[in-house]
Amino acid sequence: MEQLLYVANMGDNSISVINADELRVTDTIKLEGCYSGIKKISGHGDELLISCIYDSSIISINLKTGLKRKLHVCSYPSDICLSEDYIYAACADSNSVLMLSSEGELIASLKCGVSPVSLCINESFLFCAHEISKELCIISAEDLYLIDKIKLANT
């Protein structure tokens, strides 16, 4: 099975599709119209999610059908990640993390840290790194409950 990488090209609002075995660009997905400031890409199965920081949205692309839909989420969605059931978005301007249904409906919101910029998920936990408050929040992935905060070293 061919391994593909998807790279966000913020400058021209496109996504490069790279064949990881051949180490070459095999396709470019153009995001025409109002999609602005693509920053992060997360994928699950046949779906790609792209955070668009300048128009406060997440774009969902079905890779089989090419269907695109826009989910309005929060101001400056700096990162996104997926679980089997949910979409998570780090919202840098509101200092919060959102839990959304696969249709984009808000399920829960959690205020934590200052300027969340990076998300990572495993089976039980969502980890959120904060640029300004320099901390890592450990969050229950099932109900968006804050479990702990770890202060990170100043750099």
Short mmCIF file of C-alpha atoms in Angstrom, two decimals:
data_model
loop_
_atom_site.label_atom_id
_atom_site.label_comp_id
_atom_site.label_asym_id
_atom_site.label_seq_id
_atom_site.Cartn_x
_atom_site.Cartn_y
_atom_site.Cartn_z
CA MET A 1 0.00 0.00 0.00
CA GLU A 2 1.32 3.38 -0.98
CA GLN A 3 2.28 5.71 1.90
CA LEU A 4 1.21 9.31 1.32
CA LEU A 5 2.23 12.47 3.14
CA TYR A 6 0.17 15.66 3.06
CA VAL A 7 1.97 18.99 3.42
CA ALA A 8 0.22 22.32 4.00
CA ASN A 9 1.44 25.10 1.71
CA MET A 10 0.26 28.23 3.49
CA GLY A 11 1.55 30.61 0.83
CA ASP A 12 -0.69 29.37 -1.97
CA ASN A 13 -3.47 27.61 -0.01
CA SER A 14 -2.70 24.17 -1.36
CA ILE A 15 -1.74 20.75 -0.06
CA SER A 16 1.11 18.78 -1.61
CA VAL A 17 0.55 15.04 -1.78
CA ILE A 18 3.87 13.24 -1.49
CA ASN A 19 4.50 9.56 -2.21
CA ALA A 20 6.71 8.58 0.76
CA ASP A 21 8.12 5.52 -1.04
CA GLU A 22 9.21 7.46 -4.11
CA LEU A 23 9.91 10.75 -2.28
CA ARG A 24 8.15 12.88 -4.85
CA VAL A 25 5.09 15.10 -5.13
CA THR A 26 2.33 13.15 -6.88
CA ASP A 27 -0.55 15.62 -6.64
CA THR A 28 -1.56 19.05 -5.39
CA ILE A 29 -4.93 19.74 -3.77
CA LYS A 30 -5.90 23.36 -4.40
CA LEU A 31 -8.07 25.04 -1.79
CA GLU A 32 -9.82 27.70 -3.85
CA GLY A 33 -11.98 30.48 -2.48
CA CYS A 34 -12.18 31.58 1.13
CA TYR A 35 -9.82 29.01 2.65
CA SER A 36 -7.16 31.18 4.16
CA GLY A 37 -3.98 30.51 6.11
CA ILE A 38 -3.85 26.73 6.07
CA LYS A 39 -1.66 25.67 8.95
CA LYS A 40 -2.15 22.10 10.19
CA ILE A 41 -3.36 18.87 8.63
CA SER A 42 -4.74 15.84 10.43
CA GLY A 43 -6.08 12.73 8.80
CA HIS A 44 -8.14 9.68 9.62
CA GLY A 45 -9.14 7.09 7.03
CA ASP A 46 -10.34 8.87 3.91
CA GLU A 47 -10.74 12.25 5.61
CA LEU A 48 -8.27 15.14 5.87
CA LEU A 49 -8.87 18.04 8.22
CA ILE A 50 -7.06 21.30 7.62
CA SER A 51 -6.98 24.22 10.05
CA CYS A 52 -7.37 27.63 8.41
CA ILE A 53 -6.11 30.20 10.88
CA TYR A 54 -7.17 33.38 9.09
CA ASP A 55 -10.82 32.51 8.53
CA SER A 56 -11.39 30.64 11.81
CA SER A 57 -12.34 27.34 10.23
CA ILE A 58 -11.47 23.72 9.66
CA ILE A 59 -11.83 22.29 6.18
CA SER A 60 -12.80 18.64 5.83
CA ILE A 61 -11.84 16.89 2.60
CA ASN A 62 -13.07 13.43 1.68
CA LEU A 63 -10.14 11.96 -0.26
CA LYS A 64 -12.33 9.46 -2.15
CA THR A 65 -15.00 11.88 -3.34
CA GLY A 66 -13.11 15.18 -3.20
CA LEU A 67 -16.02 16.69 -1.26
CA LYS A 68 -14.98 19.68 0.82
CA ARG A 69 -16.90 21.17 3.72
CA LYS A 70 -16.11 24.07 5.98
CA LEU A 71 -16.58 23.96 9.75
CA HIS A 72 -16.53 27.34 11.52
CA VAL A 73 -14.85 26.63 14.86
CA CYS A 74 -12.89 29.35 16.64
CA SER A 75 -10.53 32.23 16.13
CA TYR A 76 -7.07 31.02 15.03
CA PRO A 77 -7.38 27.20 15.15
CA SER A 78 -3.65 26.61 15.64
CA ASP A 79 -3.81 22.80 15.63
CA ILE A 80 -6.26 19.96 15.14
CA CYS A 81 -6.30 16.24 15.79
CA LEU A 82 -8.73 13.39 15.39
CA SER A 83 -9.82 10.41 17.41
CA GLU A 84 -12.21 7.70 16.27
CA ASP A 85 -15.17 9.79 17.45
CA TYR A 86 -14.12 13.43 17.81
CA ILE A 87 -12.30 16.38 16.30
CA TYR A 88 -10.17 18.44 18.70
CA ALA A 89 -9.10 22.01 17.94
CA ALA A 90 -6.60 24.20 19.79
CA CYS A 91 -7.88 27.78 19.65
CA ALA A 92 -4.97 30.13 20.22
CA ASP A 93 -6.94 33.38 20.43
CA SER A 94 -9.46 32.10 23.00
CA ASN A 95 -6.95 30.02 25.02
CA SER A 96 -9.17 26.98 24.72
CA VAL A 97 -9.44 23.47 23.35
CA LEU A 98 -12.64 22.37 21.63
CA MET A 99 -14.13 18.90 21.29
CA LEU A 100 -16.34 18.62 18.21
CA SER A 101 -18.46 15.89 16.69
CA SER A 102 -17.41 14.59 13.29
CA GLU A 103 -20.07 16.94 11.88
CA GLY A 104 -18.43 19.93 13.57
CA GLU A 105 -20.94 20.42 16.38
CA LEU A 106 -19.45 21.67 19.65
CA ILE A 107 -19.52 19.02 22.38
CA ALA A 108 -17.25 20.61 24.97
CA SER A 109 -14.84 23.50 25.47
CA LEU A 110 -11.99 23.81 27.95
CA LYS A 111 -10.07 26.97 28.89
CA CYS A 112 -6.48 26.04 29.64
CA GLY A 113 -3.14 27.79 29.36
CA VAL A 114 -2.23 30.77 27.21
CA SER A 115 -1.98 30.35 23.44
CA PRO A 116 -2.45 26.62 22.80
CA VAL A 117 -0.44 25.75 19.70
CA SER A 118 0.00 21.99 19.52
CA LEU A 119 -2.19 18.93 20.14
CA CYS A 120 -1.37 15.25 20.39
CA ILE A 121 -3.67 12.40 21.31
CA ASN A 122 -3.38 8.80 22.43
CA GLU A 123 -6.12 6.36 23.46
CA SER A 124 -6.96 8.15 26.72
CA PHE A 125 -5.34 11.56 26.79
CA LEU A 126 -5.17 14.74 24.79
CA PHE A 127 -1.95 16.72 25.27
CA CYS A 128 -1.94 20.45 24.58
CA ALA A 129 1.24 22.56 24.52
CA HIS A 130 0.95 26.30 25.17
CA GLU A 131 3.34 28.77 23.60
CA ILE A 132 3.03 31.72 25.98
CA SER A 133 2.28 30.06 29.33
CA LYS A 134 4.92 27.40 28.53
CA GLU A 135 2.96 24.47 29.90
CA LEU A 136 1.58 21.16 28.78
CA CYS A 137 -2.02 20.38 29.67
CA ILE A 138 -3.01 16.76 30.07
CA ILE A 139 -6.69 16.39 29.24
CA SER A 140 -9.14 13.50 29.29
CA ALA A 141 -9.87 12.78 25.63
CA GLU A 142 -13.29 11.35 26.47
CA ASP A 143 -14.84 14.35 28.25
CA LEU A 144 -12.31 17.21 27.88
CA TYR A 145 -11.58 17.31 31.61
CA LEU A 146 -8.27 18.90 32.67
CA ILE A 147 -6.22 16.28 34.53
CA ASP A 148 -2.95 18.11 35.10
CA LYS A 149 -0.65 20.89 33.92
CA ILE A 150 3.10 20.49 33.58
CA LYS A 151 5.26 23.63 33.55
CA LEU A 152 7.79 23.45 30.73
CA ALA A 153 11.32 24.82 30.90
CA ASN A 154 11.90 28.36 29.70
CA THR A 155 13.93 28.49 26.53
#
